[in-house]
């Protein structure tokens, strides 16, 4: 992003912050209660009380003006602020001129200026000030007609001409009236500008709604106004003003204990309206985003920004704060009560941030443990972050238990931190197992089962924690005070944290048990079968010393196939369903005359003679068919060559096409000849006839020419 674009983005946010500040002031200032106080104080004759309804109308006009400032395009907003700045400069020039006239009246000197040093100093100071005001006004308004802003120079010119002081007072008033008339003329000449802007904006909004819809319009306004950054800047300004006000009114230094209380009370003061609450929500979201970004950078460095996860944007923490604040009626409480409630809400937000940090760190730590990366710095960063996530939630839970009395709501809040610590502990144990396996010369055969047991253990602990929370809540509901909200929370917590976890755990257990039963039901490949197979495992690409044979006659490592069956119940190669069958009895004798059961893949070497002869006859027929196809291909190739020889007068494109046909036919001829030799060899060796015939049936015999 170029520097100009950055400045425009900063201006787009900074120029709209006063509109939110104005909304905040208007919300806090209750006009009706203000006039009721005036009426109770027996000041009915006060002129201010006579303009009660006018003040009410101005109150609503202020809301409209704030919304206009908030939604005005940036170019028009900059122009409006320049006009306001010019008006302020003209007012400053009027103040300088009035102060000079008062100074001259107090001195009473009407002689030449050079004879009185004090009068000369006052004149010089006022003249420089007025010249600066005129120059700034002409620069801001981008005009060379500097005389339009020089009316306040008239009293100075009159004093230089030795005009009496009473006349100078009149001239000063005339200059003020003249400047006011200029401002009124400018406003009258631009009176229709707001109407034209509103008309243009309405036309554009209607077109956008017709073409893209309301949702696209809302997203466009959200991106153009940059509302999250705008509300965050507004809240930070409000919070800084609150801190400055506190320290400017106190002379004594603040203790460490009072700093935490000051922090909470300042936040509580800055979320007393819906606008400031939204500002706090977006501020918390950006703080969470910053913490999660630092966590990614600490673990992975600059590589973390290449594959950024859209799930960790900090919006979860902001939405959590907003829901809890609305549910508990935060803005309606007193400041002290609001501060204590905010401490609990912020604890929940911090627990959510820690959970998001764990979601970022968990796959990185496990991948680092499973890889062969020996960088000590990477391992130190991963382990140190996990230790922080293990200790800090427990410390937070201990501290909040020291401040508040234990009840059902506090137990639910603490349980999230306890679950985070348990998850980190499980991640560290798996990381240690991976590192132990890395330092061993031979891999641990049952490492997958050990990892499953570790995961199952801390998942069981999580389930027990959730179950204890539900049991405590039910006992408090039965023997204590019953509320609809408490019962709803217990029901939701029971469904999501107890029932769903129990269901997922049971399904995982059944899936593993079914996979183990399937592996046990499959026959084990003999050493002779492994030698004939002469291939690696299709899952791990390692040599096979022991393996199992699937019903579809594929051979895999038993451990590799079991891991595969944990995920899906199909063959890794042909994707046929693998169903568990009871293993056949070793000494079972089939009754005489009964149909012979199909042989297992382990007995493929003992194929019956009649099956070999049948396969050999099929191979012989296929060889004869292949000879016929070879002869046809030879005839087509010869014809193509003759066509090429006879194409002496044909164009180059036709000759190249015929040559390509001839080359293609020759290649097919050679392929058919080699296939025929292979089939004849298989026919002469009936022992391998069955396997060759099956491969011949599985492949395409010959494409149609």
XYZ file of C-alpha atoms in Angstrom:
705
model
C 0.000 0.000 0.000
C 1.408 3.387 -1.046
C 1.904 6.235 1.389
C -0.929 8.229 -0.166
C -3.362 5.337 0.273
C -2.289 4.911 3.893
C -2.872 8.591 4.590
C -6.287 8.406 2.941
C -7.176 5.379 5.076
C -6.079 7.208 8.239
C -8.090 10.275 7.241
C -11.107 8.116 6.445
C -11.102 6.848 10.018
C -9.876 9.932 11.863
C -12.366 12.329 10.302
C -15.309 10.110 11.265
C -14.360 9.663 14.934
C -15.975 13.012 15.952
C -19.311 11.781 14.598
C -19.221 8.817 17.012
C -18.142 11.142 19.811
C -21.126 13.372 19.066
C -23.455 10.360 19.192
C -21.937 9.421 22.549
C -22.497 12.922 23.966
C -26.067 13.114 22.667
C -26.891 9.710 24.177
C -25.504 10.673 27.577
C -27.246 14.071 27.605
C -30.911 13.550 28.452
C -32.711 16.764 27.452
C -35.943 15.938 29.300
C -34.211 15.302 32.629
C -32.139 18.455 32.118
C -35.226 20.655 31.805
C -36.939 18.817 34.670
C -34.047 19.822 36.914
C -34.486 23.426 35.806
C -38.214 23.255 36.560
C -37.653 21.768 40.047
C -35.158 24.500 40.856
C -37.928 27.138 40.391
C -36.172 28.711 37.458
C -39.227 28.761 35.237
C -38.438 32.341 34.298
C -35.080 31.269 32.959
C -34.917 32.068 29.240
C -33.387 28.656 28.625
C -36.566 26.967 29.859
C -38.610 28.822 27.246
C -36.623 27.126 24.469
C -37.282 23.609 25.718
C -38.855 22.249 22.544
C -36.268 23.992 20.394
C -33.565 22.191 22.364
C -35.388 18.897 21.826
C -35.478 19.519 18.098
C -31.797 20.426 18.106
C -31.119 17.184 19.971
C -32.602 15.156 17.130
C -30.887 17.381 14.560
C -27.610 16.473 16.268
C -28.336 12.776 15.694
C -29.026 13.448 12.022
C -25.836 15.496 11.709
C -23.818 12.697 13.316
C -25.191 10.122 10.889
C -24.442 12.460 7.976
C -20.854 12.898 9.149
C -20.566 9.144 9.570
C -21.793 8.244 6.087
C -20.492 11.198 4.062
C -17.932 10.313 1.345
C -14.346 11.078 2.192
C -13.907 13.903 -0.358
C -16.982 15.763 0.870
C -16.013 15.056 4.467
C -12.579 16.628 3.949
C -14.206 19.653 2.329
C -16.638 19.993 5.226
C -13.815 19.908 7.764
C -11.960 22.564 5.765
C -15.022 24.792 5.907
C -15.281 24.256 9.653
C -11.580 25.027 10.033
C -12.028 28.265 8.075
C -14.913 29.263 10.346
C -12.753 28.590 13.405
C -9.938 30.682 11.960
C -12.343 33.572 11.317
C -13.578 33.290 14.890
C -9.971 33.340 16.106
C -9.379 36.509 14.040
C -12.442 38.106 15.642
C -11.121 37.222 19.108
C -7.712 38.731 18.321
C -9.338 41.933 17.043
C -11.630 42.198 20.079
C -8.747 41.689 22.507
C -6.737 44.379 20.737
C -9.602 46.887 20.899
C -10.103 46.154 24.612
C -6.408 46.645 25.236
C -6.468 49.989 23.486
C -9.548 51.102 25.431
C -7.915 50.147 28.703
C -4.736 52.060 27.873
C -6.640 55.173 26.687
C -3.747 56.267 24.491
C -4.853 57.754 21.144
C -1.544 59.196 19.922
C 0.876 57.802 17.359
C 1.885 54.216 17.887
C 5.627 54.724 17.621
C 5.534 57.055 20.625
C 4.112 54.391 22.960
C 6.065 51.089 23.089
C 3.167 49.175 24.687
C 0.730 50.272 22.004
C 3.290 49.400 19.352
C 3.734 45.904 20.794
C -0.023 45.329 20.924
C -0.408 46.553 17.357
C 2.448 44.392 16.046
C 1.151 41.256 17.781
C -2.408 41.780 16.529
C -1.215 42.534 12.996
C 0.902 39.374 12.789
C -1.980 37.297 14.156
C -4.464 38.704 11.658
C -2.073 38.200 8.736
C -1.554 34.556 9.760
C -5.329 34.054 9.992
C -5.917 35.581 6.559
C -3.149 33.509 4.973
C -4.391 30.257 6.501
C -7.968 30.960 5.450
C -6.956 31.635 1.854
C -4.824 28.428 1.803
C -7.589 26.297 3.287
C -10.231 27.655 0.909
C -7.732 27.473 -1.993
C -8.353 31.023 -3.193
C -6.150 34.035 -3.916
C -8.834 36.539 -2.860
C -7.285 37.137 0.537
C -9.332 40.302 1.068
C -12.396 38.107 1.742
C -10.850 37.128 5.089
C -9.229 40.474 6.014
C -12.210 42.294 7.535
C -10.651 42.000 10.994
C -7.753 44.144 9.802
C -10.017 47.220 9.693
C -9.611 48.106 13.423
C -5.836 47.927 13.012
C -5.901 50.152 9.955
C -8.167 52.611 11.778
C -5.809 52.710 14.778
C -2.896 53.304 12.454
C -4.817 56.256 10.986
C -5.313 57.709 14.517
C -9.073 57.169 14.487
C -10.676 57.758 17.923
C -11.109 54.722 20.112
C -14.932 54.951 20.173
C -14.943 54.808 16.380
C -12.547 51.842 16.433
C -15.086 49.933 18.553
C -17.742 50.633 15.943
C -15.369 49.577 13.133
C -14.641 46.322 14.960
C -18.365 45.566 15.184
C -18.740 46.380 11.500
C -15.907 43.954 10.662
C -17.615 41.237 12.694
C -20.961 41.847 10.952
C -19.291 41.876 7.549
C -17.594 38.542 8.251
C -20.906 37.098 9.444
C -22.611 38.263 6.257
C -19.897 36.562 4.225
C -20.518 33.316 6.090
C -24.280 33.606 5.578
C -23.806 34.280 1.873
C -21.609 31.204 1.580
C -24.189 29.058 3.385
C -27.015 30.396 1.215
C -25.087 29.723 -1.982
C -24.505 26.105 -0.880
C -27.936 25.578 0.594
C -28.934 22.958 -1.984
C -25.688 20.988 -1.680
C -26.993 18.696 1.115
C -30.163 18.067 -0.895
C -28.178 17.200 -4.021
C -25.880 14.907 -2.048
C -28.842 13.151 -0.453
C -30.519 12.780 -3.846
C -27.376 11.330 -5.437
C -26.806 8.984 -2.499
C -30.412 7.775 -2.640
C -30.133 7.096 -6.378
C -26.902 5.129 -5.917
C -28.359 3.142 -3.016
C -31.417 2.189 -5.066
C -29.230 1.042 -7.943
C -27.003 -1.009 -5.640
C -29.996 -2.661 -3.976
C -31.578 -3.510 -7.329
C -28.381 -4.990 -8.746
C -26.642 -6.586 -5.760
C -29.170 -6.654 -2.907
C -29.232 -5.362 0.649
C -26.524 -7.697 1.921
C -24.010 -6.504 -0.666
C -24.916 -2.899 0.164
C -24.347 -3.505 3.872
C -20.984 -5.171 3.199
C -19.954 -2.297 0.931
C -20.774 0.301 3.598
C -19.005 -1.831 6.212
C -15.809 -1.882 4.129
C -15.945 1.761 3.056
C -16.574 3.135 6.532
C -14.155 0.663 8.184
C -16.510 0.425 11.148
C -14.400 -1.934 13.321
C -11.346 0.324 13.153
C -13.536 3.421 13.550
C -15.213 2.179 16.732
C -11.889 0.943 18.106
C -10.275 4.372 17.624
C -13.311 6.030 19.202
C -13.130 3.775 22.273
C -9.366 4.236 22.664
C -9.809 8.023 22.602
C -12.579 7.720 25.192
C -10.441 5.458 27.392
C -7.424 7.782 27.119
C -9.567 10.763 28.142
C -10.873 8.804 31.128
C -7.358 7.887 32.287
C -6.144 11.464 31.771
C -9.060 12.853 33.765
C -8.335 10.494 36.649
C -4.620 11.268 36.910
C -5.087 15.018 36.374
C -7.368 15.236 39.424
C -5.148 13.191 41.775
C -1.869 14.249 43.321
C -0.989 11.058 45.201
C 0.607 8.093 43.374
C -1.592 5.071 42.786
C -0.707 1.722 44.365
C -0.443 -1.498 42.400
C -3.731 -2.836 43.771
C -5.555 0.317 42.792
C -4.120 0.189 39.275
C -6.172 -2.924 38.518
C -9.248 -1.316 40.023
C -8.543 1.869 38.041
C -8.223 -0.168 34.862
C -11.545 -1.951 35.433
C -13.428 1.185 36.481
C -12.087 3.109 33.481
C -13.282 0.358 31.157
C -16.622 0.354 32.980
C -16.942 4.117 32.495
C -16.182 3.678 28.796
C -18.968 1.173 28.110
C -22.001 2.978 29.523
C -23.668 3.538 26.124
C -24.343 1.265 23.134
C -21.738 3.147 21.075
C -18.982 2.774 23.659
C -19.949 -0.881 24.172
C -19.510 -1.513 20.441
C -16.169 0.256 20.662
C -15.108 -2.064 23.494
C -16.260 -5.106 21.485
C -14.174 -4.164 18.451
C -11.216 -3.216 20.647
C -11.282 -6.643 22.294
C -11.507 -8.255 18.845
C -8.413 -6.415 17.631
C -6.534 -7.178 20.844
C -7.380 -10.876 20.433
C -6.287 -10.723 16.791
C -2.994 -9.150 17.823
C -2.353 -11.796 20.494
C -3.146 -14.659 18.103
C -0.957 -13.112 15.399
C 1.936 -12.825 17.854
C 1.359 -16.455 18.824
C 1.613 -17.545 15.181
C 4.691 -15.406 14.645
C 6.333 -16.814 17.785
C 5.773 -20.382 16.616
C 6.423 -20.150 12.875
C 7.990 -16.781 12.143
C 7.084 -15.108 8.878
C 5.863 -18.425 7.440
C 2.769 -18.082 9.622
C 1.440 -15.266 7.429
C 1.627 -17.320 4.219
C -1.088 -19.789 5.201
C -3.179 -17.682 7.547
C -6.282 -19.287 9.038
C -9.438 -17.233 8.662
C -10.929 -18.826 11.763
C -8.552 -17.028 14.139
C -9.549 -13.427 13.483
C -10.521 -12.437 17.030
C -14.202 -12.046 16.182
C -15.148 -14.955 18.460
C -13.893 -13.078 21.511
C -15.651 -9.859 20.485
C -18.963 -11.608 19.852
C -18.624 -13.415 23.199
C -18.175 -10.084 24.985
C -21.163 -8.549 23.177
C -23.485 -11.471 23.959
C -22.521 -11.538 27.632
C -22.857 -7.758 27.961
C -26.319 -7.735 26.379
C -27.453 -10.785 28.338
C -26.387 -9.353 31.697
C -27.542 -5.769 31.014
C -24.060 -4.347 31.454
C -24.736 -0.754 30.375
C -27.660 -0.406 32.805
C -25.606 -1.147 35.943
C -23.788 1.226 38.231
C -20.088 1.790 37.661
C -18.915 -0.397 40.566
C -21.215 -3.285 39.669
C -20.283 -2.887 36.021
C -16.582 -3.120 36.889
C -17.016 -6.399 38.801
C -19.163 -7.879 36.043
C -16.599 -6.788 33.459
C -13.885 -8.646 35.363
C -15.816 -11.909 34.927
C -16.622 -11.202 31.277
C -13.001 -10.347 30.513
C -11.938 -13.575 32.239
C -14.178 -15.504 29.835
C -12.729 -13.566 26.891
C -9.159 -14.312 27.996
C -10.060 -18.002 28.371
C -11.398 -17.950 24.809
C -8.162 -16.355 23.575
C -6.135 -19.061 25.319
C -8.293 -21.735 23.685
C -7.670 -20.160 20.271
C -3.934 -20.084 21.000
C -4.098 -23.793 21.803
C -5.890 -24.479 18.513
C -3.019 -22.725 16.736
C -0.236 -24.385 18.716
C -1.580 -27.963 18.857
C -1.026 -29.006 15.190
C 2.303 -27.163 15.044
C 3.637 -28.868 18.179
C 2.495 -32.326 17.058
C 3.915 -31.828 13.557
C 7.207 -30.669 15.063
C 7.349 -33.758 17.265
C 6.561 -36.118 14.382
C 9.047 -34.478 11.993
C 12.817 -34.858 12.064
C 13.504 -31.182 12.573
C 16.319 -30.904 15.122
C 16.186 -27.125 15.536
C 16.317 -26.544 19.289
C 14.918 -23.017 18.916
C 11.745 -24.296 17.225
C 11.245 -26.959 19.881
C 11.882 -24.436 22.658
C 9.288 -22.021 21.269
C 6.677 -24.759 20.927
C 7.268 -26.269 24.373
C 7.473 -22.876 26.125
C 4.153 -21.777 24.638
C 2.538 -25.052 25.702
C 3.879 -24.634 29.231
C 2.449 -21.111 29.318
C -0.936 -22.420 28.162
C -0.715 -25.115 30.828
C 0.104 -22.835 33.781
C -1.626 -19.531 33.014
C -5.253 -20.857 32.826
C -4.773 -22.637 36.146
C -3.379 -19.442 37.682
C -6.334 -17.417 36.369
C -8.782 -19.931 37.823
C -7.046 -19.741 41.197
C -7.097 -15.932 41.230
C -10.762 -15.610 40.299
C -11.683 -18.121 43.012
C -9.945 -15.839 45.503
C -12.118 -12.855 44.552
C -15.537 -14.494 44.089
C -17.642 -17.036 45.934
C -17.921 -20.410 44.207
C -21.271 -21.047 42.531
C -22.607 -22.739 39.406
C -21.837 -19.844 37.066
C -18.294 -19.463 38.345
C -17.754 -23.217 37.997
C -18.785 -23.081 34.331
C -16.381 -20.192 33.767
C -13.485 -21.972 35.478
C -14.176 -25.277 33.713
C -13.143 -23.794 30.351
C -9.706 -22.903 31.726
C -9.350 -26.333 33.320
C -10.216 -28.008 30.007
C -7.614 -25.872 28.240
C -4.938 -27.029 30.685
C -5.975 -30.665 30.193
C -5.791 -30.345 26.409
C -2.325 -28.803 26.642
C -1.223 -31.632 28.919
C -2.414 -34.218 26.375
C -0.598 -32.377 23.568
C 2.645 -32.333 25.564
C 2.382 -36.061 26.327
C 1.909 -36.908 22.650
C 4.837 -34.622 21.771
C 7.018 -36.470 24.291
C 5.979 -39.828 22.782
C 6.912 -38.608 19.315
C 10.298 -37.429 20.555
C 10.948 -40.752 22.315
C 10.139 -42.596 19.100
C 12.458 -40.253 17.208
C 15.435 -41.116 19.445
C 14.780 -44.864 19.218
C 16.533 -46.834 16.499
C 13.435 -48.866 15.702
C 9.898 -47.461 15.599
C 7.407 -48.455 18.266
C 4.914 -50.888 16.752
C 1.904 -49.883 18.860
C 2.597 -46.144 18.937
C -0.778 -45.390 17.359
C -2.561 -47.296 20.114
C -0.534 -45.512 22.798
C -1.436 -42.118 21.314
C -5.069 -43.173 21.166
C -4.993 -44.134 24.840
C -3.406 -40.785 25.771
C -6.035 -38.889 23.790
C -8.748 -41.047 25.276
C -7.486 -40.375 28.798
C -7.605 -36.591 28.623
C -10.855 -36.719 26.647
C -12.252 -38.785 29.498
C -10.995 -36.197 31.982
C -12.699 -33.456 29.951
C -15.894 -35.488 30.004
C -15.649 -35.933 33.778
C -15.115 -32.179 34.291
C -18.181 -31.401 32.177
C -20.154 -34.055 34.058
C -19.138 -32.563 37.414
C -20.286 -29.129 36.254
C -23.667 -30.553 35.249
C -24.004 -32.452 38.536
C -23.170 -29.321 40.545
C -25.648 -27.271 38.531
C -28.426 -29.828 38.953
C -27.842 -30.048 42.707
C -27.874 -26.257 43.016
C -31.077 -26.074 40.969
C -32.824 -28.767 43.016
C -31.721 -27.689 46.491
C -31.173 -23.987 45.823
C -32.811 -21.269 43.780
C -34.363 -22.400 40.491
C -34.248 -20.068 37.484
C -35.200 -20.475 33.846
C -31.842 -19.146 32.671
C -29.937 -21.544 34.923
C -31.953 -24.524 33.722
C -31.396 -23.490 30.100
C -27.643 -23.216 30.636
C -27.588 -26.653 32.286
C -29.505 -28.162 29.377
C -27.255 -26.602 26.727
C -24.103 -27.536 28.652
C -25.349 -31.113 29.095
C -26.086 -31.488 25.390
C -22.928 -29.987 23.910
C -20.299 -30.825 26.536
C -21.652 -34.128 27.889
C -23.935 -35.883 25.416
C -22.078 -34.996 22.202
C -18.681 -35.785 23.737
C -19.921 -39.128 25.031
C -21.427 -39.934 21.633
C -18.247 -39.066 19.745
C -16.101 -41.063 22.155
C -18.332 -44.124 21.883
C -18.346 -43.947 18.076
C -14.552 -43.741 18.042
C -14.331 -46.776 20.315
C -16.718 -48.801 18.124
C -14.796 -47.847 14.993
C -11.491 -49.013 16.453
C -13.021 -52.227 17.750
C -14.529 -52.979 14.341
C -11.161 -52.303 12.679
C -9.404 -54.720 15.040
C -12.016 -57.419 14.356
C -11.607 -56.985 10.606
C -7.836 -57.342 10.859
C -8.216 -60.508 12.944
C -10.640 -62.010 10.418
C -8.206 -61.584 7.509
C -5.718 -64.391 6.731
C -2.020 -63.832 7.234
C 0.194 -63.959 4.159
C 2.822 -66.696 4.118
C 6.471 -66.090 3.307
C 5.999 -67.728 -0.104
C 3.131 -65.387 -0.924
C 5.202 -62.368 0.153
C 8.053 -63.534 -2.113
C 5.682 -63.949 -5.036
C 4.089 -60.567 -4.304
C 7.559 -58.940 -4.212
C 6.238 -55.434 -3.506
C 6.057 -52.880 -0.728
C 3.022 -51.991 1.347
C 0.827 -49.609 -0.659
C 0.112 -47.535 2.482
C 3.529 -46.980 4.077
C 5.774 -47.953 1.083
C 7.916 -50.190 3.322
C 8.993 -53.798 2.830
C 6.629 -56.412 4.198
C 7.882 -59.171 6.491
C 4.396 -59.926 7.775
C 1.125 -58.900 6.181
C -2.569 -59.694 5.898
C -4.614 -60.422 2.777
C -7.864 -58.581 2.175
C -10.951 -60.274 0.646
C -10.077 -58.478 -2.607
C -6.644 -60.238 -2.633
C -4.530 -57.173 -1.761
C -1.678 -57.406 0.744
C -0.880 -54.769 3.387
C 0.803 -54.442 6.737
C -1.672 -55.288 9.499
C -0.873 -52.085 11.409
C -1.108 -49.891 8.311
C -4.423 -51.407 7.268
C -5.767 -51.000 10.789
C -4.930 -47.287 10.745
C -6.620 -47.035 7.353
C -9.745 -48.733 8.669
C -9.919 -46.190 11.468
C -10.720 -43.617 8.793
C -12.784 -45.546 6.222
C -13.943 -49.109 5.614
C -12.739 -49.558 2.033
C -9.670 -51.103 0.436
C -6.913 -48.519 -0.133
C -6.331 -49.794 -3.701
C -9.643 -50.906 -5.212
C -11.961 -49.119 -2.719
C -14.145 -52.178 -2.261
C -15.962 -52.587 1.043
C -14.019 -54.563 3.652
C -16.462 -56.467 5.814
C -15.443 -58.524 8.784
C -15.934 -62.293 8.354
C -15.276 -64.978 10.952
C -12.084 -66.895 10.135
C -12.697 -70.424 8.708
C -12.175 -73.390 10.992
C -8.836 -75.105 10.479
C -10.098 -78.708 10.706
C -13.532 -78.230 9.165
C -14.386 -80.976 6.624
C -16.930 -80.184 3.929
C -19.688 -82.790 3.475
C -19.524 -84.994 0.437
C -21.400 -83.547 -2.534
C -21.547 -80.067 -1.066
C -20.338 -77.147 -3.216
C -16.701 -76.315 -2.685
C -16.112 -73.016 -0.825
C -13.835 -70.487 -2.523
C -10.222 -70.715 -1.446
C -8.602 -67.970 0.623
C -5.851 -65.874 -0.941
C -3.340 -67.787 1.188
C -4.107 -70.980 -0.803
C -3.819 -69.490 -4.252
C -0.776 -71.668 -5.105
C -2.875 -74.866 -4.807
C -5.279 -74.037 -7.702
C -7.244 -77.036 -9.045
C -6.101 -78.577 -12.362
C -9.395 -77.977 -14.061
C -9.174 -74.223 -13.352
C -5.676 -74.133 -14.871
C -6.811 -75.971 -17.965
C -9.811 -73.681 -18.360
C -7.586 -70.619 -18.036
C -5.154 -72.087 -20.572
C -7.935 -72.627 -23.097
C -9.064 -69.023 -22.648
C -5.512 -67.837 -23.181
C -5.246 -69.917 -26.367
C -8.432 -68.348 -27.734
C -7.169 -64.878 -26.863
C -3.869 -65.595 -28.619
C -5.676 -66.678 -31.793
C -7.783 -63.517 -31.704
C -4.664 -61.473 -31.199
C -3.013 -63.076 -34.257
C -6.018 -62.080 -36.375
C -5.844 -58.544 -35.068
C -2.117 -58.466 -35.808
C -2.736 -59.514 -39.392
C -5.378 -56.824 -39.818
C -3.047 -54.241 -38.358
C -0.308 -55.357 -40.784
C -2.682 -54.948 -43.703
C -3.742 -51.465 -42.558
C -0.138 -50.406 -42.066
C 0.799 -51.583 -45.564
C -2.115 -49.684 -47.053
C -1.071 -46.559 -45.193
C 2.487 -46.856 -46.550
C 1.198 -47.225 -50.099
C -0.940 -44.142 -49.628
C 2.096 -42.213 -48.444
C 4.142 -43.384 -51.447
C 1.346 -42.424 -53.827
C 0.982 -38.980 -52.345
C 3.793 -37.366 -54.278
C 1.652 -34.548 -55.598
C -0.427 -34.092 -52.460
C 0.164 -31.134 -50.239
C 2.477 -31.269 -47.233
C -0.348 -31.411 -44.662
C -1.895 -34.515 -46.246
C 1.484 -36.245 -46.460
C 2.235 -35.580 -42.798
C -1.223 -36.875 -41.820
C -0.762 -40.125 -43.785
C 2.736 -40.557 -42.339
C 1.360 -40.181 -38.820
C -1.288 -42.842 -39.554
C 1.376 -45.207 -40.817
C 3.600 -44.680 -37.775
C 0.634 -45.214 -35.442
C -0.297 -48.466 -37.172
C 3.291 -49.714 -36.960
C 3.354 -48.996 -33.221
C 0.087 -50.877 -32.744
C 1.505 -53.736 -34.800
C 4.556 -54.031 -32.525
C 2.348 -53.853 -29.413
C 0.081 -56.618 -30.670
C 3.034 -58.782 -31.551
C 4.526 -58.475 -28.060
C 1.134 -59.144 -26.468
C 0.690 -62.237 -28.637
C 4.101 -63.549 -27.586
C 3.218 -62.983 -23.932
C -0.066 -64.844 -24.291
C 1.605 -67.713 -26.123
C 4.200 -67.979 -23.390
C 1.436 -68.066 -20.795
C -0.347 -70.766 -22.799
C 2.818 -72.904 -22.921
C 3.224 -72.571 -19.130
C -0.165 -73.601 -17.617
C 1.107 -73.084 -14.040
C 0.914 -69.306 -14.466
C -2.104 -69.387 -16.747
C -4.656 -68.461 -14.135
C -2.890 -65.254 -13.054
C -2.132 -64.143 -16.627
C -5.708 -64.766 -17.716
C -7.059 -62.683 -14.850
C -4.716 -59.840 -15.800
C -5.728 -60.238 -19.423
C -9.415 -60.000 -18.506
C -8.821 -56.921 -16.299
C -7.009 -54.955 -19.041
C -8.350 -53.833 -22.384
C -7.485 -56.562 -24.927
C -7.183 -54.386 -28.050
C -8.770 -51.138 -29.162
C -10.862 -51.154 -32.283
C -8.927 -50.007 -35.311
